Coordinates of C-alpha atoms and ligand atoms in Angstrom, one line a residue:
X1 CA -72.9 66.7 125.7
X2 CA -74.3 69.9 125.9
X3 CA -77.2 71.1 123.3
X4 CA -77.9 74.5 122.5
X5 CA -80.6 76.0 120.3
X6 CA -79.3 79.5 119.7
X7 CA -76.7 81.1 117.9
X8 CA -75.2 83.1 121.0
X9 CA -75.1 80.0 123.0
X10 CA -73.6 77.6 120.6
X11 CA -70.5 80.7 119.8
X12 CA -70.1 81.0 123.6
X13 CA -70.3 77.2 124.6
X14 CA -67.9 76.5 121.7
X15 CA -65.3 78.9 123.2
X16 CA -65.0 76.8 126.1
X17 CA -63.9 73.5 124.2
X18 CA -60.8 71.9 123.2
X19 CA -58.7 72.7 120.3
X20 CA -58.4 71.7 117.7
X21 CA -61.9 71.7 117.4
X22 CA -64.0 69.6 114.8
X23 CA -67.4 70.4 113.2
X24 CA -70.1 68.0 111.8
X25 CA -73.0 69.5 110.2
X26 CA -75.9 67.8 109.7
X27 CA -79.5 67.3 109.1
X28 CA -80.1 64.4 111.5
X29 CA -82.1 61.4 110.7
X30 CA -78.3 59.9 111.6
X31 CA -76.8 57.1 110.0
X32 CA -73.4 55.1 109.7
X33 CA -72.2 57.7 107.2
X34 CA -72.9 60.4 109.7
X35 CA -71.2 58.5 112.3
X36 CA -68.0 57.8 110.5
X37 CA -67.8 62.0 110.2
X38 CA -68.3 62.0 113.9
X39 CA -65.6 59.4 114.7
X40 CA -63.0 60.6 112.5
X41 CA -63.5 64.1 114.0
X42 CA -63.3 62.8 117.3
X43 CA -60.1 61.1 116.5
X44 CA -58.4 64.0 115.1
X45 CA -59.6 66.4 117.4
X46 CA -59.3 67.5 120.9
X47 CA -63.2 68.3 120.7
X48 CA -66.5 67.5 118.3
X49 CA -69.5 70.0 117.3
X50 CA -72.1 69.0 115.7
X51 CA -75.0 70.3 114.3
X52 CA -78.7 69.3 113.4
X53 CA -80.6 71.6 111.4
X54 CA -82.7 70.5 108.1
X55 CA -81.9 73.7 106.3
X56 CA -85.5 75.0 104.4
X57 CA -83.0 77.4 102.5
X58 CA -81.4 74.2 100.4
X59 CA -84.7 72.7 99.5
X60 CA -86.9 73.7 96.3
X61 CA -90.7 74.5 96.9
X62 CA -91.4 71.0 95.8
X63 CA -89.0 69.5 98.0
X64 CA -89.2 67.0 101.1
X65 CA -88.6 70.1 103.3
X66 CA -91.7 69.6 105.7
X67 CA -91.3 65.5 105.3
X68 CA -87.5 65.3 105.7
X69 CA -87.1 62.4 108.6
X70 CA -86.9 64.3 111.9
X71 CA -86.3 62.3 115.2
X72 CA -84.8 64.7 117.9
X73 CA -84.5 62.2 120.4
X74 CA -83.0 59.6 118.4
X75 CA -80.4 61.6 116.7
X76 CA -79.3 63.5 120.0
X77 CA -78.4 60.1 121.4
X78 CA -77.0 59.0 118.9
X79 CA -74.9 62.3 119.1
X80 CA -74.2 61.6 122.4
X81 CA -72.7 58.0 122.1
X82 CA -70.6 59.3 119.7
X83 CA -68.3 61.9 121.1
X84 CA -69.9 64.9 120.6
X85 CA -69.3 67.7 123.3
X86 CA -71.8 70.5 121.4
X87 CA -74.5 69.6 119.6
X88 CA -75.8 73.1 118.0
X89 CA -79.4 72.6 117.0
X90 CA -81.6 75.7 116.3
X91 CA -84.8 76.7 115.5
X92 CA -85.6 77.8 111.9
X93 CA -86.1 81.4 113.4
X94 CA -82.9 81.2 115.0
X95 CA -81.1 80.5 111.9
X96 CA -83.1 82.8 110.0
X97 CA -84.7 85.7 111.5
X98 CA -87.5 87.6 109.8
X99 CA -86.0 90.1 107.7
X100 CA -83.2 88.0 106.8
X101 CA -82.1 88.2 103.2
X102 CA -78.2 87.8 102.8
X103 CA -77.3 84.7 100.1
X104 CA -74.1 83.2 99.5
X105 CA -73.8 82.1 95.7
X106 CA -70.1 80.2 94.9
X107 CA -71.0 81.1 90.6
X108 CA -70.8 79.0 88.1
X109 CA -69.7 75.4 90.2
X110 CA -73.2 75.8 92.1
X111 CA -75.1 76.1 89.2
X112 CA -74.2 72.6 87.2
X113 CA -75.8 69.1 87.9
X114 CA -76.9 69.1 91.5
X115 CA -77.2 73.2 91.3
X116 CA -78.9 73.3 87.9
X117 CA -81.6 70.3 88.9
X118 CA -82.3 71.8 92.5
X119 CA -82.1 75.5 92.1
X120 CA -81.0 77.7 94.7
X121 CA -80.1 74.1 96.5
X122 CA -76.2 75.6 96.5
X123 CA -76.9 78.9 97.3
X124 CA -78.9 77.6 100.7
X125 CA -75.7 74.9 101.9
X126 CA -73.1 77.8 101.1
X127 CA -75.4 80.4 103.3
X128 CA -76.5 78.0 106.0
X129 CA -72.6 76.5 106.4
X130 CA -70.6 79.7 106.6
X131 CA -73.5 80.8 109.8
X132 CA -72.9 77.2 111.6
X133 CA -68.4 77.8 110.5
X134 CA -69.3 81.6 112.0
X135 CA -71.3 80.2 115.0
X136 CA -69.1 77.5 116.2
X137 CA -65.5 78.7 115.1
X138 CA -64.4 75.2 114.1
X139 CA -60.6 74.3 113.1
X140 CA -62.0 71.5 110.9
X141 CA -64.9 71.0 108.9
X142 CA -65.9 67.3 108.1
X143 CA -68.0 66.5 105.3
X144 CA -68.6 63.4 103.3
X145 CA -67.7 62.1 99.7
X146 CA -71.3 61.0 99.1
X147 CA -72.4 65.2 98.4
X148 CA -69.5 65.3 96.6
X149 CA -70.4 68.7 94.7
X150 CA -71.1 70.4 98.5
X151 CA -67.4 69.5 99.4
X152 CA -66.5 71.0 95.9
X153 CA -69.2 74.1 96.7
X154 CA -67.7 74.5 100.4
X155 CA -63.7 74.4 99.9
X156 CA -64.3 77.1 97.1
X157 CA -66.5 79.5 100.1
X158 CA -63.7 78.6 102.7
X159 CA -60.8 79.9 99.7
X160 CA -62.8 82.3 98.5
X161 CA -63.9 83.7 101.4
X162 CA -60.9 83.4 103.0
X163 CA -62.5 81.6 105.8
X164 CA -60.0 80.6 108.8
X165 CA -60.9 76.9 108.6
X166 CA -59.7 73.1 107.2
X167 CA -62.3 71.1 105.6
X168 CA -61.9 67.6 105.7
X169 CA -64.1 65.1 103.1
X170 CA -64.5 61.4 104.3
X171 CA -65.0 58.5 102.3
X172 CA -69.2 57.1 101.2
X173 CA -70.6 54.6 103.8
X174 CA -72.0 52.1 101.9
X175 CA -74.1 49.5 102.4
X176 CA -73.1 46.2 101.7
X177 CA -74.3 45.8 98.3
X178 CA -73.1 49.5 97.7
X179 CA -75.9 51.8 98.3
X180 CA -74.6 54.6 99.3
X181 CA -76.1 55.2 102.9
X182 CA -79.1 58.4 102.8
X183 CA -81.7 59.5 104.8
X184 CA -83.7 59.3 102.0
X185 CA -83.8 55.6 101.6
X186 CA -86.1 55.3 103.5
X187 CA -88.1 56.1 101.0
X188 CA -87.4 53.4 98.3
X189 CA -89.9 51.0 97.8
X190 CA -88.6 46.8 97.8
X191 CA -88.3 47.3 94.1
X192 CA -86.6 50.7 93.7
X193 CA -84.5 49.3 96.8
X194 CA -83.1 46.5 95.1
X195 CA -82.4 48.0 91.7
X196 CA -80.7 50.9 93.7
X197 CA -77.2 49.4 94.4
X198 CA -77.4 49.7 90.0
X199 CA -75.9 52.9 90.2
X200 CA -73.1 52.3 92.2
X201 CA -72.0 49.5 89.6
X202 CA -72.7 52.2 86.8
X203 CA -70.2 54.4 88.3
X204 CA -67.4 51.5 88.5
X205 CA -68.2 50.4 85.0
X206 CA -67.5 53.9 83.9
X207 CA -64.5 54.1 86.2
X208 CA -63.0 50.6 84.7
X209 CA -63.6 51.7 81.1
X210 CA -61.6 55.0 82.1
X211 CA -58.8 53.0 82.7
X212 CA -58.8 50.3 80.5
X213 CA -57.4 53.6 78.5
X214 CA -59.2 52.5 75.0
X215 CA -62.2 54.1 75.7
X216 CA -63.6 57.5 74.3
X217 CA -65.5 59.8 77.5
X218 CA -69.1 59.0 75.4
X219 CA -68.4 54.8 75.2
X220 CA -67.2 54.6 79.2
X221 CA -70.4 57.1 79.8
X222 CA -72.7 54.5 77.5
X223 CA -71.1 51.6 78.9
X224 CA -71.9 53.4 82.6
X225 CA -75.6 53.8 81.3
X226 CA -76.0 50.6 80.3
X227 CA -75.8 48.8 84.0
X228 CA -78.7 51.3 86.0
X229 CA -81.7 48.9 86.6
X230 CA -85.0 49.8 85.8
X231 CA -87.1 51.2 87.7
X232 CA -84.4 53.5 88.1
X233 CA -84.1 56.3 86.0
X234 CA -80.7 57.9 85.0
X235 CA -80.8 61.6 85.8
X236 CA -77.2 62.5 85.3
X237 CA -74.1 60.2 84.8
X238 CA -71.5 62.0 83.9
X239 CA -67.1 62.1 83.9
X240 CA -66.1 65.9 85.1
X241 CA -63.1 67.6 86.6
X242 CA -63.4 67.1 90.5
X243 CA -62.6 70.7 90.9
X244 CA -64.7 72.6 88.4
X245 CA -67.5 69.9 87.7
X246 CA -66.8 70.6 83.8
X247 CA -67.7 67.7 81.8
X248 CA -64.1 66.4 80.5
X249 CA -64.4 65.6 76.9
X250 CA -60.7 63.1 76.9
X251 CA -59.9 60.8 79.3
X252 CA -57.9 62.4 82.5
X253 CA -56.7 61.2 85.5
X254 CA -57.6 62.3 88.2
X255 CA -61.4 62.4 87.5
X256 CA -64.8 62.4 89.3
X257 CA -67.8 60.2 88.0
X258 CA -71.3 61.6 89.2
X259 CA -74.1 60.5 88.7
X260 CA -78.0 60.8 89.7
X261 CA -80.7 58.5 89.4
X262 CA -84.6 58.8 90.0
X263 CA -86.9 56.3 92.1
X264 CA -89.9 57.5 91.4
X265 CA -89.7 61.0 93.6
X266 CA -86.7 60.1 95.1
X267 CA -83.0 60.7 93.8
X268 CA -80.4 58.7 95.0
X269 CA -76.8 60.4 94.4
X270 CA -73.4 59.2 94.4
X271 CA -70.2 59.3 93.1
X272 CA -66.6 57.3 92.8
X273 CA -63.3 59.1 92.0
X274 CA -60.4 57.9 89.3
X275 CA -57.3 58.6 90.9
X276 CA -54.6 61.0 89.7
X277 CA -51.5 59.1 88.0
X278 CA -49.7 59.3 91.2
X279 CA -52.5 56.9 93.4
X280 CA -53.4 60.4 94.8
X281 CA -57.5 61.0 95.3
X282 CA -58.7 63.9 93.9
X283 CA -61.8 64.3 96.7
X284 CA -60.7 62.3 100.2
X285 CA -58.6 64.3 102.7
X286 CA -56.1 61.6 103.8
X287 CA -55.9 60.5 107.5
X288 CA -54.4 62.8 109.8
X289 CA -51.9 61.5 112.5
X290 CA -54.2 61.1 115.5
X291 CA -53.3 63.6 118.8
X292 CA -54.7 62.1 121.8
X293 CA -58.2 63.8 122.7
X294 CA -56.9 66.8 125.3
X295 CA -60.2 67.4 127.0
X296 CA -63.8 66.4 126.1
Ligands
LIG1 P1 -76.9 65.5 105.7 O1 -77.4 65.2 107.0 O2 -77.5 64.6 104.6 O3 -76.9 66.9 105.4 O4 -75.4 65.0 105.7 C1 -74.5 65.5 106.6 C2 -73.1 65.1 106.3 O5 -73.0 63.7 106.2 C3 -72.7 65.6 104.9 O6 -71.3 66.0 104.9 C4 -72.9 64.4 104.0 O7 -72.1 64.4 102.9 C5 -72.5 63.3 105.0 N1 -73.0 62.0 104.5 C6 -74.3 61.7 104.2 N2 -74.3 60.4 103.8 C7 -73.1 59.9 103.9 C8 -72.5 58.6 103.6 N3 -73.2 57.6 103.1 N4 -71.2 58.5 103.8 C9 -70.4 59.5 104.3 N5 -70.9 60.7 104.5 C10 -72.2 60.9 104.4

């Protein structure tokens, strides 16, 4: 594996791999959700960049910016053991030199639920992703289900943009009593810990009372409420379209159940999909037919 830190090097190295070519980006503190992204790329793909960069342009002034879990070390072998041939991991300065000032803003999808409660959080993902799709010139980007609204944010840069790339979303890791896996659990006190998995259940109660098809949006949204465990706090939990993030106001199929809660500081996110009529998902990119790995 070969690690870079500037934008030059990671476009030049990058040139020299494999295609098809797939992309992680990431933040680090790496877990089994950010390993599944790296195995499914590496199955699809003759070759796997990834990146590591905790992006200060998608964090609030009162965000955990400066005490976001960083372990270089860790996450590069971890990086390594998992098939990655690039791992692009720059300075902040490298990323964003002084003077720098360009924003990329998607409208009105980047400004509801996770946009409106962590302002400018859309605007800083959209920028930061279309410099690391610019820098390493990937054929597919791989993203996961859990940031659901950043897949939503992304695909509509890559159309809009007309962006020469695939984006592929991969289903939540969990743990096994549902918690979505984050790098921010490790902040969760035993208490907040084991009322977290609450949320997850919320979302399936609302999913089940979707289908049970005699339910009105406001009773499967009440019934949802009803299951989060205190101490967590509901900041969001809400039924939308899973392309515009409107709020739906009858039940439709396919849908996208969101939903935030607060542990204290933290928020823990997540999300479950109702399929379309057809079994289709709305959100997950199926499986593609894995090509044997040409060069590494
Ligand atoms: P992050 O390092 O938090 O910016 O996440 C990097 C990528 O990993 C994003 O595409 C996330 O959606 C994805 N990811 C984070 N947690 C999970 C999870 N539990 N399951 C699947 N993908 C995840």
């Amino acid at each position: 594996m070969q690690v870079v830190r500037t934008p030059d090097s990671a476009r030049s190295i990058a040139r020299t791999l494999g295609r098809p070519l797939g992309f992680v980006p990431t933040m680090g503190a790496l877990h089994a959700g950010h390993l599944a992204l790296l195995k499914r790329a590496r199955a699809e793909n003759a070759a796997v960049a990834a990146s590591l960069f905790v992006n200060p342009l998608q964090f609030g002034p009162a965000e955990d910016f400066p005490s976001y879990p960083r372990d270089f070390e860790r996450d590069r072998a971890l990086f390594a053991e998992n098939g990655v041939d690039l791992l692009y991991a720059p300075a902040v300065d490298d990323v964003y030199p002084a003077g720098f000032s360009t924003r990329v803003d998607v409208g009105e999808l980047g400004t509801r639920y996770e946009g409106a409660a962590r302002w400018g959080h859309f605007v800083g993902v959209a920028t930061v992703v279309l410099k690391l799709l610019h820098t390493v010139e990937p054929t597919t980007l791989y993203l996961g289900q859990k940031d659901v609204q950043q897949t939503a944010v992304l695909a509509r840069m890559v159309r809009d943009l007309d962006l020469v790339v695939n984006v592929t979303v991969c289903p939540t890791v969990r743990e096994a009593d549902g918690l979505a896996l984050s790098s921010r659990n490790v902040y969760l006190s035993p208490a907040q810990r084991s009322a977290a998995p609450s949320l997850r259940r919320a979302l399936v109660t609302v999913s089940e009372a979707l289908l049970s098809g005699n339910m009105t949006i406001a009773g499967a949204i009440e019934a949802g409420r009803a299951v989060v465990e205190p101490p967590l706090q509901i900041e969001y939990l809400e039924i939308v379209d899973p392309v515009t993030f409107s709020p739906l106001s009858l039940p439709a199929r396919p849908a996208l159940i969101v939903g935030v809660v607060r542990a204290g500081t933290t928020r823990l996110i997540d999300n479950i999909t109702v399929p379309a009529l057809d079994g289709s998902d709305p959100i997950l990119t199926p499986e593609r037919v894995v090509r044997q790995a040409a060069s590494r």
